[in-house]
PDB file of C-alpha atoms in Angstrom:
ATOM      1  CA  ASP A   1       0.174 -63.822  -6.005  1.00 89.00           C
ATOM      2  CA  ILE A   2      -1.303 -64.134  -2.963  1.00 95.00           C
ATOM      3  CA  GLN A   3      -3.097 -66.804  -2.635  1.00 97.00           C
ATOM      4  CA  MET A   4      -6.501 -67.567  -0.084  1.00 98.00           C
ATOM      5  CA  THR A   5      -7.739 -70.633   1.153  1.00 98.00           C
ATOM      6  CA  GLN A   6     -10.883 -71.365   2.669  1.00 98.00           C
ATOM      7  CA  SER A   7     -12.213 -74.128   5.116  1.00 97.00           C
ATOM      8  CA  PRO A   8     -13.915 -76.078   4.902  1.00 97.00           C
ATOM      9  CA  SER A   9     -15.060 -76.693   1.201  1.00 98.00           C
ATOM     10  CA  THR A  10     -18.718 -77.854   2.313  1.00 98.00           C
ATOM     11  CA  LEU A  11     -20.261 -77.162   5.486  1.00 97.00           C
ATOM     12  CA  SER A  12     -23.228 -78.835   6.180  1.00 97.00           C
ATOM     13  CA  VAL A  13     -25.797 -77.642   9.216  1.00 97.00           C
ATOM     14  CA  SER A  14     -28.800 -77.073  10.553  1.00 96.00           C
ATOM     15  CA  VAL A  15     -31.144 -73.392  11.129  1.00 97.00           C
ATOM     16  CA  GLY A  16     -30.108 -72.049  14.250  1.00 97.00           C
ATOM     17  CA  ASP A  17     -26.086 -73.596  14.307  1.00 97.00           C
ATOM     18  CA  ARG A  18     -23.262 -71.182  14.769  1.00 98.00           C
ATOM     19  CA  VAL A  19     -21.547 -71.315  11.456  1.00 98.00           C
ATOM     20  CA  THR A  20     -17.434 -70.367  11.002  1.00 98.00           C
ATOM     21  CA  ILE A  21     -15.703 -69.814   8.121  1.00 98.00           C
ATOM     22  CA  THR A  22     -12.228 -70.065   7.581  1.00 98.00           C
ATOM     23  CA  CYS A  23     -10.003 -67.847   5.197  1.00 98.00           C
ATOM     24  CA  ARG A  24      -5.690 -68.026   4.887  1.00 98.00           C
ATOM     25  CA  ALA A  25      -3.752 -65.376   3.072  1.00 98.00           C
ATOM     26  CA  SER A  26      -0.069 -66.547   1.497  1.00 97.00           C
ATOM     27  CA  GLN A  27       0.984 -63.565   2.523  1.00 97.00           C
ATOM     28  CA  SER A  28       0.043 -61.134   5.609  1.00 97.00           C
ATOM     29  CA  ILE A  29      -2.517 -59.027   3.596  1.00 97.00           C
ATOM     30  CA  SER A  30      -3.604 -56.118   6.858  1.00 96.00           C
ATOM     31  CA  SER A  31      -7.104 -56.085   7.888  1.00 97.00           C
ATOM     32  CA  TRP A  32      -7.812 -55.891   3.132  1.00 97.00           C
ATOM     33  CA  LEU A  33     -10.406 -58.479   3.123  1.00 98.00           C
ATOM     34  CA  ALA A  34     -14.492 -58.973   1.888  1.00 98.00           C
ATOM     35  CA  TRP A  35     -16.934 -61.488   2.175  1.00 98.00           C
ATOM     36  CA  TYR A  36     -19.493 -62.707   0.176  1.00 98.00           C
ATOM     37  CA  GLN A  37     -22.179 -64.630  -0.085  1.00 98.00           C
ATOM     38  CA  GLN A  38     -23.488 -66.210  -3.413  1.00 98.00           C
ATOM     39  CA  LYS A  39     -26.678 -67.587  -3.932  1.00 98.00           C
ATOM     40  CA  PRO A  40     -27.523 -70.011  -7.367  1.00 97.00           C
ATOM     41  CA  GLY A  41     -27.835 -67.939 -10.844  1.00 97.00           C
ATOM     42  CA  LYS A  42     -26.745 -64.535  -8.522  1.00 98.00           C
ATOM     43  CA  ALA A  43     -24.182 -62.084  -8.803  1.00 98.00           C
ATOM     44  CA  PRO A  44     -22.440 -62.113  -5.054  1.00 98.00           C
ATOM     45  CA  LYS A  45     -23.392 -59.942  -2.256  1.00 98.00           C
ATOM     46  CA  LEU A  46     -20.941 -58.546  -0.270  1.00 98.00           C
ATOM     47  CA  LEU A  47     -21.672 -58.572   3.561  1.00 98.00           C
ATOM     48  CA  ILE A  48     -18.083 -57.861   5.488  1.00 98.00           C
ATOM     49  CA  TYR A  49     -15.198 -55.587   4.094  1.00 98.00           C
ATOM     50  CA  LYS A  50     -11.867 -54.376   5.915  1.00 98.00           C
ATOM     51  CA  ALA A  51     -12.418 -57.709   7.741  1.00 98.00           C
ATOM     52  CA  SER A  52     -14.976 -56.983  10.295  1.00 98.00           C
ATOM     53  CA  SER A  53     -16.557 -53.948   8.878  1.00 98.00           C
ATOM     54  CA  LEU A  54     -20.815 -54.720   8.260  1.00 98.00           C
ATOM     55  CA  GLN A  55     -22.110 -53.535   4.879  1.00 98.00           C
ATOM     56  CA  SER A  56     -24.703 -51.338   5.026  1.00 97.00           C
ATOM     57  CA  GLY A  57     -28.519 -54.022   5.164  1.00 97.00           C
ATOM     58  CA  VAL A  58     -26.255 -56.892   6.065  1.00 98.00           C
ATOM     59  CA  PRO A  59     -27.623 -58.924   9.263  1.00 98.00           C
ATOM     60  CA  SER A  60     -25.706 -58.098  12.190  1.00 98.00           C
ATOM     61  CA  ARG A  61     -25.976 -62.207  12.608  1.00 98.00           C
ATOM     62  CA  PHE A  62     -22.726 -61.859  10.485  1.00 98.00           C
ATOM     63  CA  SER A  63     -19.826 -61.161  11.853  1.00 98.00           C
ATOM     64  CA  GLY A  64     -16.206 -61.347  10.612  1.00 98.00           C
ATOM     65  CA  SER A  65     -12.764 -60.895  12.714  1.00 98.00           C
ATOM     66  CA  GLY A  66      -9.009 -61.583  11.896  1.00 98.00           C
ATOM     67  CA  SER A  67      -6.257 -59.667  10.881  1.00 98.00           C
ATOM     68  CA  GLY A  68      -2.651 -60.592   8.423  1.00 97.00           C
ATOM     69  CA  THR A  69      -3.644 -64.499   7.355  1.00 98.00           C
ATOM     70  CA  GLU A  70      -5.880 -65.401   8.876  1.00 98.00           C
ATOM     71  CA  PHE A  71      -9.709 -64.476   8.633  1.00 98.00           C
ATOM     72  CA  THR A  72     -12.615 -66.117  10.053  1.00 98.00           C
ATOM     73  CA  LEU A  73     -16.552 -65.131   8.915  1.00 98.00           C
ATOM     74  CA  THR A  74     -19.227 -66.499  11.643  1.00 98.00           C
ATOM     75  CA  ILE A  75     -23.103 -66.219  11.619  1.00 98.00           C
ATOM     76  CA  SER A  76     -24.591 -66.245  15.066  1.00 98.00           C
ATOM     77  CA  SER A  77     -27.325 -68.279  14.403  1.00 97.00           C
ATOM     78  CA  LEU A  78     -28.058 -69.634  10.586  1.00 97.00           C
ATOM     79  CA  GLN A  79     -31.379 -68.910   8.991  1.00 97.00           C
ATOM     80  CA  PRO A  80     -32.707 -70.342   5.730  1.00 96.00           C
ATOM     81  CA  ASP A  81     -31.934 -67.615   3.555  1.00 97.00           C
ATOM     82  CA  ASP A  82     -28.406 -68.040   4.597  1.00 97.00           C
ATOM     83  CA  PHE A  83     -28.189 -71.600   3.115  1.00 96.00           C
ATOM     84  CA  ALA A  84     -25.551 -70.620  -0.191  1.00 98.00           C
ATOM     85  CA  THR A  85     -21.485 -70.000  -1.073  1.00 98.00           C
ATOM     86  CA  TYR A  86     -19.369 -68.094   0.754  1.00 98.00           C
ATOM     87  CA  TYR A  87     -16.427 -66.210  -0.456  1.00 98.00           C
ATOM     88  CA  CYS A  88     -12.865 -64.190   0.742  1.00 98.00           C
ATOM     89  CA  GLN A  89     -11.484 -61.672  -1.118  1.00 98.00           C
ATOM     90  CA  GLN A  90      -7.985 -60.029  -0.447  1.00 98.00           C
ATOM     91  CA  TYR A  91      -7.240 -56.654  -1.618  1.00 96.00           C
ATOM     92  CA  ASN A  92      -4.257 -55.973  -0.301  1.00 92.00           C
ATOM     93  CA  SER A  93      -2.822 -55.164  -3.968  1.00 87.00           C
ATOM     94  CA  TYR A  94      -4.881 -54.291  -6.904  1.00 88.00           C
ATOM     95  CA  SER A  95      -4.513 -57.113  -7.838  1.00 90.00           C
ATOM     96  CA  VAL A  96      -7.653 -58.764  -6.215  1.00 96.00           C
ATOM     97  CA  THR A  97      -7.878 -63.068  -5.375  1.00 97.00           C
ATOM     98  CA  PHE A  98     -10.972 -64.788  -4.167  1.00 98.00           C
ATOM     99  CA  GLY A  99     -11.257 -68.138  -2.376  1.00 98.00           C
ATOM    100  CA  GLY A 100     -11.761 -71.488  -3.290  1.00 98.00           C
ATOM    101  CA  GLY A 101     -15.259 -70.675  -1.851  1.00 98.00           C
ATOM    102  CA  THR A 102     -17.105 -72.867   1.131  1.00 98.00           C
ATOM    103  CA  LYS A 103     -20.795 -74.525   0.445  1.00 98.00           C
ATOM    104  CA  VAL A 104     -23.496 -74.053   3.502  1.00 98.00           C
ATOM    105  CA  GLU A 105     -26.025 -76.665   3.361  1.00 96.00           C
ATOM    106  CA  ILE A 106     -28.915 -78.286   4.742  1.00 89.00           C
ATOM    107  CA  LYS A 107     -27.403 -80.912   6.928  1.00 89.00           C
TER     108      LYS A 107
ATOM    109  CA  GLN B   1     -31.007 -47.223  -8.110  1.00 95.00           C
ATOM    110  CA  VAL B   2     -27.840 -47.867  -8.414  1.00 97.00           C
ATOM    111  CA  GLN B   3     -27.126 -50.456 -11.249  1.00 98.00           C
ATOM    112  CA  LEU B   4     -24.912 -51.814 -13.977  1.00 98.00           C
ATOM    113  CA  VAL B   5     -25.741 -53.939 -16.432  1.00 98.00           C
ATOM    114  CA  GLU B   6     -23.766 -56.459 -18.728  1.00 98.00           C
ATOM    115  CA  SER B   7     -24.144 -56.933 -22.240  1.00 98.00           C
ATOM    116  CA  GLY B   8     -22.166 -58.225 -25.097  1.00 98.00           C
ATOM    117  CA  GLY B   9     -21.817 -62.214 -24.136  1.00 98.00           C
ATOM    118  CA  GLY B  10     -22.561 -65.051 -26.941  1.00 98.00           C
ATOM    119  CA  VAL B  11     -20.579 -67.948 -27.913  1.00 98.00           C
ATOM    120  CA  VAL B  12     -17.465 -67.811 -29.870  1.00 98.00           C
ATOM    121  CA  GLN B  13     -15.162 -70.152 -31.625  1.00 98.00           C
ATOM    122  CA  PRO B  14     -11.844 -69.884 -30.431  1.00 98.00           C
ATOM    123  CA  GLY B  15      -9.238 -67.455 -31.190  1.00 98.00           C
ATOM    124  CA  ARG B  16     -12.064 -64.890 -31.899  1.00 98.00           C
ATOM    125  CA  SER B  17     -12.706 -62.209 -30.127  1.00 98.00           C
ATOM    126  CA  LEU B  18     -15.373 -60.613 -28.208  1.00 98.00           C
ATOM    127  CA  ARG B  19     -16.232 -57.145 -26.878  1.00 98.00           C
ATOM    128  CA  LEU B  20     -18.697 -56.947 -23.267  1.00 98.00           C
ATOM    129  CA  SER B  21     -20.153 -53.746 -22.320  1.00 98.00           C
ATOM    130  CA  CYS B  22     -20.998 -52.545 -19.022  1.00 98.00           C
ATOM    131  CA  ALA B  23     -23.386 -49.934 -18.470  1.00 98.00           C
ATOM    132  CA  ALA B  24     -23.274 -48.370 -14.364  1.00 98.00           C
ATOM    133  CA  SER B  25     -26.717 -45.780 -13.908  1.00 98.00           C
ATOM    134  CA  GLY B  26     -27.442 -44.131 -10.591  1.00 97.00           C
ATOM    135  CA  PHE B  27     -23.760 -42.964  -9.765  1.00 97.00           C
ATOM    136  CA  THR B  28     -21.192 -41.052 -10.628  1.00 97.00           C
ATOM    137  CA  PHE B  29     -19.393 -44.181 -12.485  1.00 97.00           C
ATOM    138  CA  SER B  30     -16.283 -41.794 -12.825  1.00 96.00           C
ATOM    139  CA  ASN B  31     -15.453 -41.699  -9.002  1.00 96.00           C
ATOM    140  CA  TYR B  32     -15.481 -45.285  -9.254  1.00 97.00           C
ATOM    141  CA  GLY B  33     -13.126 -48.262  -9.893  1.00 96.00           C
ATOM    142  CA  VAL B  34     -14.508 -50.654 -11.799  1.00 97.00           C
ATOM    143  CA  HIS B  35     -13.420 -54.616 -12.358  1.00 98.00           C
ATOM    144  CA  TRP B  36     -14.589 -57.742 -14.241  1.00 98.00           C
ATOM    145  CA  VAL B  37     -14.655 -61.332 -12.186  1.00 98.00           C
ATOM    146  CA  ARG B  38     -15.621 -64.371 -14.203  1.00 98.00           C
ATOM    147  CA  GLN B  39     -17.100 -67.186 -12.941  1.00 98.00           C
ATOM    148  CA  ALA B  40     -16.585 -70.955 -14.997  1.00 98.00           C
ATOM    149  CA  PRO B  41     -19.558 -73.411 -14.909  1.00 97.00           C
ATOM    150  CA  GLY B  42     -19.582 -75.045 -11.247  1.00 96.00           C
ATOM    151  CA  ARG B  43     -16.556 -73.196 -10.116  1.00 98.00           C
ATOM    152  CA  GLY B  44     -15.633 -70.302  -7.681  1.00 98.00           C
ATOM    153  CA  LEU B  45     -14.964 -66.778  -8.186  1.00 98.00           C
ATOM    154  CA  GLU B  46     -11.833 -65.729 -10.349  1.00 98.00           C
ATOM    155  CA  TRP B  47     -10.871 -61.957 -10.078  1.00 98.00           C
ATOM    156  CA  VAL B  48      -9.924 -61.138 -14.074  1.00 98.00           C
ATOM    157  CA  ALA B  49      -8.804 -57.047 -14.376  1.00 98.00           C
ATOM    158  CA  ALA B  50      -8.974 -53.910 -12.879  1.00 97.00           C
ATOM    159  CA  LEU B  51      -9.202 -50.350 -13.838  1.00 97.00           C
ATOM    160  CA  SER B  52      -9.046 -47.332 -11.506  1.00 94.00           C
ATOM    161  CA  ASP B  53     -11.322 -44.263 -11.625  1.00 92.00           C
ATOM    162  CA  GLY B  54      -9.423 -42.428 -13.378  1.00 86.00           C
ATOM    163  CA  GLY B  55      -7.995 -44.808 -15.756  1.00 86.00           C
ATOM    164  CA  GLY B  56      -4.168 -44.634 -14.575  1.00 91.00           C
ATOM    165  CA  ILE B  57      -4.356 -47.928 -13.509  1.00 94.00           C
ATOM    166  CA  LYS B  58      -4.511 -51.146 -14.713  1.00 97.00           C
ATOM    167  CA  THR B  59      -4.384 -54.120 -13.493  1.00 96.00           C
ATOM    168  CA  TYR B  60      -4.956 -58.159 -14.982  1.00 97.00           C
ATOM    169  CA  ALA B  61      -5.210 -61.349 -13.377  1.00 97.00           C
ATOM    170  CA  ASP B  62      -2.390 -63.445 -15.444  1.00 96.00           C
ATOM    171  CA  SER B  63      -4.700 -65.890 -16.700  1.00 97.00           C
ATOM    172  CA  VAL B  64      -5.633 -62.924 -19.535  1.00 98.00           C
ATOM    173  CA  LYS B  65      -2.555 -60.912 -19.713  1.00 98.00           C
ATOM    174  CA  GLY B  66      -1.869 -60.428 -23.259  1.00 98.00           C
ATOM    175  CA  ARG B  67      -5.616 -61.153 -24.352  1.00 98.00           C
ATOM    176  CA  PHE B  68      -7.520 -59.066 -22.249  1.00 98.00           C
ATOM    177  CA  THR B  69      -7.910 -55.431 -22.233  1.00 98.00           C
ATOM    178  CA  ILE B  70     -10.449 -53.356 -19.919  1.00 98.00           C
ATOM    179  CA  PHE B  71     -11.053 -49.887 -20.969  1.00 97.00           C
ATOM    180  CA  ARG B  72     -13.906 -47.331 -19.706  1.00 96.00           C
ATOM    181  CA  ASP B  73     -15.869 -44.967 -21.388  1.00 95.00           C
ATOM    182  CA  ASN B  74     -16.833 -41.892 -18.385  1.00 94.00           C
ATOM    183  CA  SER B  75     -18.830 -39.996 -20.598  1.00 95.00           C
ATOM    184  CA  LYS B  76     -20.434 -43.350 -21.409  1.00 97.00           C
ATOM    185  CA  SER B  77     -20.598 -44.240 -18.547  1.00 97.00           C
ATOM    186  CA  THR B  78     -19.572 -47.551 -19.530  1.00 98.00           C
ATOM    187  CA  LEU B  79     -17.181 -50.102 -19.202  1.00 98.00           C
ATOM    188  CA  PHE B  80     -15.972 -52.624 -21.503  1.00 98.00           C
ATOM    189  CA  LEU B  81     -13.584 -55.921 -21.956  1.00 98.00           C
ATOM    190  CA  GLN B  82     -12.344 -56.481 -24.905  1.00 98.00           C
ATOM    191  CA  MET B  83     -11.762 -60.293 -25.506  1.00 98.00           C
ATOM    192  CA  ASN B  84      -8.860 -61.179 -28.310  1.00 98.00           C
ATOM    193  CA  SER B  85      -7.390 -64.811 -28.439  1.00 98.00           C
ATOM    194  CA  LEU B  86     -10.423 -66.675 -26.876  1.00 98.00           C
ATOM    195  CA  ARG B  87      -9.697 -70.222 -25.102  1.00 98.00           C
ATOM    196  CA  GLY B  88     -11.919 -72.885 -24.036  1.00 98.00           C
ATOM    197  CA  GLU B  89     -11.150 -71.965 -19.909  1.00 98.00           C
ATOM    198  CA  ASP B  90     -12.473 -67.926 -20.434  1.00 98.00           C
ATOM    199  CA  THR B  91     -16.277 -69.855 -21.111  1.00 98.00           C
ATOM    200  CA  ALA B  92     -17.724 -68.408 -18.174  1.00 98.00           C
ATOM    201  CA  VAL B  93     -20.240 -65.858 -16.368  1.00 98.00           C
ATOM    202  CA  TYR B  94     -18.330 -62.627 -16.767  1.00 98.00           C
ATOM    203  CA  PHE B  95     -19.317 -60.150 -13.550  1.00 98.00           C
ATOM    204  CA  CYS B  96     -18.872 -56.262 -13.661  1.00 98.00           C
ATOM    205  CA  ALA B  97     -18.477 -55.353 -10.149  1.00 98.00           C
ATOM    206  CA  LYS B  98     -18.232 -51.351  -8.892  1.00 98.00           C
ATOM    207  CA  GLU B  99     -15.319 -50.620  -5.565  1.00 96.00           C
ATOM    208  CA  LEU B 100     -17.021 -49.617  -2.939  1.00 94.00           C
ATOM    209  CA  ARG B 101     -14.559 -46.327  -2.176  1.00 87.00           C
ATOM    210  CA  PRO B 102     -11.775 -46.349  -0.869  1.00 89.00           C
ATOM    211  CA  GLU B 103     -11.986 -50.264  -0.320  1.00 91.00           C
ATOM    212  CA  VAL B 104     -11.290 -52.481  -3.034  1.00 94.00           C
ATOM    213  CA  ALA B 105     -14.093 -54.399  -2.096  1.00 97.00           C
ATOM    214  CA  PHE B 106     -17.088 -55.526  -4.098  1.00 98.00           C
ATOM    215  CA  ASP B 107     -20.778 -53.638  -3.162  1.00 98.00           C
ATOM    216  CA  ILE B 108     -22.512 -54.051  -6.422  1.00 98.00           C
ATOM    217  CA  TRP B 109     -21.963 -56.126  -9.464  1.00 98.00           C
ATOM    218  CA  GLY B 110     -24.228 -56.221 -12.411  1.00 98.00           C
ATOM    219  CA  GLN B 111     -26.363 -59.820 -13.358  1.00 98.00           C
ATOM    220  CA  GLY B 112     -23.326 -61.283 -15.500  1.00 98.00           C
ATOM    221  CA  THR B 113     -23.240 -62.413 -19.089  1.00 98.00           C
ATOM    222  CA  VAL B 114     -22.264 -65.502 -20.435  1.00 98.00           C
ATOM    223  CA  VAL B 115     -19.442 -66.459 -22.084  1.00 98.00           C
ATOM    224  CA  THR B 116     -18.947 -69.360 -23.772  1.00 98.00           C
ATOM    225  CA  VAL B 117     -16.035 -70.550 -26.225  1.00 98.00           C
ATOM    226  CA  SER B 118     -16.228 -73.356 -28.136  1.00 97.00           C
ATOM    227  CA  SER B 119     -16.503 -74.559 -31.594  1.00 94.00           C
TER     228      SER B 119
END
């Protein structure tokens, strides 16, 4: 099984900060990677698919990059609505796996 | 609008069974692969099972293999998860999710249904 490792697990930031979250795969997954945002008590929301494609309706301050085993989610200027937990997910095979999550909290 | 609505959660004793349902609307259900994802209290997301659009491909997480069965009724636009031999570690919110074809990323999620396994 492909393991996904996210870092950091927690990020304390301020509104307006640039935020970078990293996700590493235990083996190459090409560009088969998605990013999600989840708020407490809610279902996850798809932000990015195929490593760098922005899902319809998602603000352009969110971007994704990477291929192979190293991937990054960047929020260019953090907004109040962006405080949440973020997950990566690989879909190199039909047995997908999620990263452990990164909680973005207010500094 | 496009939506998924789960039902069937509840409190069940260890070793017993439960069947979850996920009703789809607003899209052609039979054209999409669908998945179950769960989240234990205070924990991250864990993928549980997948079923391709035609039903020909089924995959399961090792943690549920042999105990859970995913199946669908395309005539009723409904996805199911039959959960047998339930354990305490199966306690979680269970979400169904639709693939963003052709990507196996999930663009539509249900609101979740809570399963609690406890004596």
